[in-house]
């Protein structure tokens, strides 16, 4: 007798097998016969191994958007659960996801940042602890959820359409979902952990990608480029707006807050440079998958 699949977990992956195995180790005890799990490998140099009943699917086109779309196409669940391969789902993540799926057409959960390396923490780790993955604010104020911990129904996904590559796919997809009249809700009980970027090189790579993708959403018309240039010039003064969040960060010593502030200033100045380059010239190109 063919089992009835009520939900599908879709995990895009590229060349990060150790974190993928950690993710699957946390996910495996939660699986049930009526929930399928797919790992969509995005052209890793070595194809990862996945334990049964997890199914491995391959997507040759680079980019997490293509991987997630391939996962949807290969799946059959009425509920779609998106989880990143470097995330660690809490022990009740699947049970909670199935329970809160009725809370909205799209539901985003909490993403808790953790450090993989022991102290002393780098400025990048401290910055990430303070600023990374505030999904509650993304949902409530910006109207989208990060795809690292998000669920929706197949019907909603088909109505909104696939993720688009080359842009901030979670923001872009959330914007299209809202435009189509769908409700995006936040569920604090739906929790995953995500490792912080360990150093400046990793953090810089992340924000270079986000800046490129943000420009893709912004558009390239003369008017859109002018808006992007104004946003670029707002980067340095925005440090003052974020300063209270650093000063009020719990559990950090004064010297740690100073290191986080130094990273914020450095990153804002660099983003201004990138954004002005985009506004008056070609978009930043990068081969980063993540």
XYZ file of C-alpha atoms in Angstrom:
290
model
C 0.000 0.000 0.000
C 1.425 3.398 -1.039
C 2.006 5.731 1.887
C 0.299 9.124 1.895
C 2.917 11.846 2.186
C 1.593 14.893 4.028
C 4.793 16.952 4.099
C 8.188 17.218 2.425
C 11.403 18.525 3.981
C 13.697 20.134 1.393
C 17.374 20.624 2.278
C 19.595 22.298 -0.371
C 23.274 21.425 -0.081
C 26.559 22.460 -1.623
C 29.995 21.178 -0.599
C 29.457 21.227 3.174
C 29.147 17.564 4.052
C 30.110 17.812 7.730
C 27.352 20.313 8.478
C 24.890 18.381 6.328
C 25.546 15.230 8.349
C 25.034 17.208 11.574
C 21.741 18.526 10.215
C 20.553 15.049 9.219
C 21.620 13.555 12.550
C 19.282 16.005 14.296
C 16.516 15.455 11.750
C 16.511 11.663 11.422
C 14.959 10.826 14.844
C 12.059 13.135 14.017
C 11.083 11.588 10.680
C 7.844 9.681 10.319
C 6.463 7.506 7.492
C 4.146 10.204 6.135
C 6.902 12.839 5.855
C 9.542 12.634 3.135
C 12.949 14.310 3.306
C 15.007 15.363 0.281
C 18.585 16.585 0.135
C 19.139 18.480 -3.111
C 22.839 18.536 -3.932
C 23.844 21.556 -5.972
C 26.840 20.162 -7.852
C 29.215 19.423 -4.973
C 32.683 18.127 -5.980
C 31.824 14.927 -4.088
C 28.251 13.742 -3.888
C 27.184 13.410 -0.223
C 25.787 10.237 1.246
C 22.425 10.403 2.986
C 20.819 7.796 5.255
C 17.546 6.123 4.356
C 14.781 7.167 4.122
C 16.242 10.542 3.110
C 16.382 10.819 -0.672
C 19.251 12.473 -2.565
C 18.371 14.592 -5.590
C 20.880 16.432 -7.788
C 20.476 19.871 -9.371
C 23.207 20.889 -11.800
C 22.315 24.583 -11.937
C 24.213 26.532 -9.295
C 22.307 28.412 -6.616
C 20.105 27.556 -3.659
C 17.026 28.886 -5.494
C 17.418 26.230 -8.199
C 18.047 23.560 -5.557
C 14.893 24.436 -3.607
C 12.811 24.548 -6.775
C 14.132 21.132 -7.792
C 13.217 19.785 -4.355
C 9.650 21.026 -4.753
C 9.406 19.495 -8.220
C 10.694 16.119 -6.968
C 8.410 16.008 -3.918
C 4.791 15.127 -3.245
C 3.935 16.553 0.194
C 1.120 19.068 0.565
C 3.239 20.968 3.112
C 6.732 22.141 2.106
C 9.324 22.539 4.872
C 12.518 24.389 3.923
C 15.640 23.799 6.018
C 19.246 24.746 5.225
C 21.936 22.071 5.352
C 24.071 24.017 7.826
C 21.164 24.406 10.250
C 20.490 22.168 13.246
C 16.756 21.656 13.799
C 15.581 21.468 17.411
C 14.448 18.067 18.614
C 10.756 18.973 18.141
C 11.202 20.900 14.877
C 9.138 18.597 12.645
C 6.334 18.116 15.183
C 6.176 21.869 15.710
C 6.231 22.562 11.965
C 3.239 20.324 11.340
C 1.387 21.970 14.229
C 2.045 25.599 13.237
C 1.510 25.065 9.503
C -2.072 26.281 9.929
C -0.931 29.595 11.482
C -0.403 31.262 8.110
C -0.019 30.698 4.395
C 3.728 31.003 5.005
C 5.335 30.461 8.416
C 8.861 31.443 9.406
C 10.585 30.194 12.529
C 13.400 31.290 14.822
C 17.038 30.957 13.741
C 19.412 30.915 16.712
C 23.055 31.710 16.012
C 25.701 29.566 17.695
C 29.503 29.508 17.531
C 31.248 26.397 16.292
C 34.631 27.467 17.704
C 35.335 27.997 21.417
C 36.152 31.461 22.872
C 37.719 33.911 22.406
C 35.166 34.947 19.796
C 36.101 36.885 16.693
C 34.520 40.191 15.777
C 32.631 38.402 12.994
C 31.130 35.891 15.437
C 30.109 38.666 17.818
C 28.556 40.667 14.976
C 26.582 37.627 13.836
C 25.388 36.902 17.365
C 23.898 40.392 17.556
C 22.595 40.947 14.037
C 22.181 37.681 12.125
C 18.847 36.020 11.402
C 16.366 38.226 13.255
C 13.573 36.339 11.540
C 10.868 37.707 13.824
C 11.671 41.217 12.593
C 11.944 40.025 8.993
C 8.433 38.562 9.183
C 6.761 41.329 11.188
C 8.429 44.395 9.645
C 9.743 43.311 6.248
C 7.168 40.707 5.282
C 9.361 37.728 4.475
C 10.970 34.744 6.168
C 14.446 33.373 5.615
C 14.309 30.030 3.831
C 16.653 28.504 6.413
C 13.532 27.789 8.493
C 10.315 28.320 6.563
C 7.238 26.359 5.602
C 4.359 26.830 3.223
C 1.816 24.739 1.364
C 2.310 23.383 -2.120
C -0.787 25.293 -3.232
C 0.694 28.593 -2.041
C 4.089 27.824 -3.602
C 2.495 27.048 -6.950
C 0.420 30.249 -6.785
C 3.459 32.412 -5.951
C 5.836 30.632 -8.310
C 9.398 29.321 -7.888
C 12.322 31.006 -6.164
C 14.283 33.278 -8.493
C 18.035 32.914 -8.823
C 20.346 35.927 -8.733
C 18.298 37.907 -6.209
C 17.617 37.678 -2.463
C 15.357 34.730 -3.141
C 13.685 34.622 0.275
C 12.894 38.375 0.276
C 11.802 38.279 -3.367
C 9.570 35.226 -2.851
C 8.050 36.700 0.317
C 7.312 39.954 -1.499
C 5.547 38.057 -4.280
C 3.595 36.019 -1.720
C 2.358 39.193 -0.012
C 1.468 40.740 -3.367
C -0.631 37.652 -4.103
C -2.530 38.214 -0.844
C -0.974 35.488 1.276
C -0.347 35.845 5.018
C 3.189 35.389 6.428
C 3.310 34.448 10.121
C 6.092 33.928 12.647
C 6.326 30.949 15.016
C 8.907 31.359 17.765
C 8.542 27.686 18.752
C 9.763 26.543 15.326
C 13.500 26.664 16.011
C 16.761 25.832 14.295
C 20.371 26.673 15.101
C 22.727 28.224 12.557
C 26.517 28.565 12.915
C 27.964 32.052 12.929
C 30.476 33.119 10.308
C 33.799 32.390 11.961
C 35.902 35.253 10.600
C 35.947 38.400 8.510
C 36.545 36.531 5.240
C 33.386 34.439 5.691
C 31.333 37.426 6.816
C 32.548 39.541 3.913
C 31.639 36.755 1.459
C 28.146 36.535 2.950
C 27.486 40.260 2.670
C 28.989 40.495 -0.809
C 26.470 37.883 -1.905
C 23.588 39.610 -0.086
C 24.526 42.954 -1.634
C 24.592 41.441 -5.116
C 21.244 39.741 -4.568
C 19.740 42.884 -3.054
C 20.706 44.836 -6.152
C 18.948 42.166 -8.204
C 15.710 42.809 -6.301
C 16.206 46.597 -6.449
C 16.311 46.724 -10.252
C 18.610 48.428 -12.746
C 16.482 51.223 -14.207
C 17.882 54.772 -13.813
C 15.396 55.481 -11.027
C 16.163 52.231 -9.227
C 19.900 52.898 -9.478
C 19.383 56.359 -7.969
C 17.506 54.824 -5.033
C 20.305 52.280 -4.608
C 22.904 55.053 -4.557
C 20.969 56.898 -1.839
C 20.767 53.689 0.177
C 24.521 53.316 -0.252
C 25.163 56.794 1.130
C 22.957 55.945 4.120
C 25.227 53.064 5.112
C 27.756 55.012 7.270
C 25.177 56.999 9.305
C 23.138 53.811 9.833
C 25.869 52.707 12.239
C 24.420 55.122 14.797
C 20.974 53.531 14.440
C 22.438 50.094 15.195
C 24.686 51.221 18.036
C 22.038 50.732 20.787
C 21.612 47.116 19.742
C 25.328 46.501 20.228
C 25.507 48.359 23.533
C 22.479 46.478 24.847
C 23.568 43.031 23.663
C 23.254 40.656 26.639
C 26.167 38.559 27.821
C 28.891 40.528 26.017
C 31.758 42.305 27.701
C 32.761 45.865 26.783
C 35.721 44.750 24.657
C 33.495 42.273 22.780
C 30.963 45.008 22.027
C 33.833 47.164 20.756
C 34.942 44.403 18.375
C 31.392 43.949 17.115
C 31.117 47.707 16.536
C 34.383 47.746 14.604
C 33.041 45.008 12.309
C 29.782 46.910 11.832
C 31.625 50.092 10.795
C 33.974 48.221 8.468
C 31.117 46.309 6.860
C 28.909 49.366 6.366
C 31.717 51.277 4.658
C 32.458 48.316 2.411
C 28.783 47.889 1.521
C 28.591 51.580 0.607
C 31.492 51.073 -1.802
C 29.905 47.963 -3.343
C 26.497 49.595 -3.686
C 27.857 52.740 -5.316
C 29.768 50.569 -7.771
C 26.528 48.751 -8.585
C 24.515 51.958 -8.872
C 26.891 53.485 -11.422
C 28.184 50.345 -13.128
C 27.709 46.575 -13.519
C 26.410 44.423 -10.674
C 28.863 42.589 -8.421
C 29.391 39.054 -9.627
C 30.271 36.121 -7.423
C 30.329 32.353 -7.725
C 29.298 31.770 -4.112
C 26.506 29.200 -3.785
C 25.554 30.484 -0.361
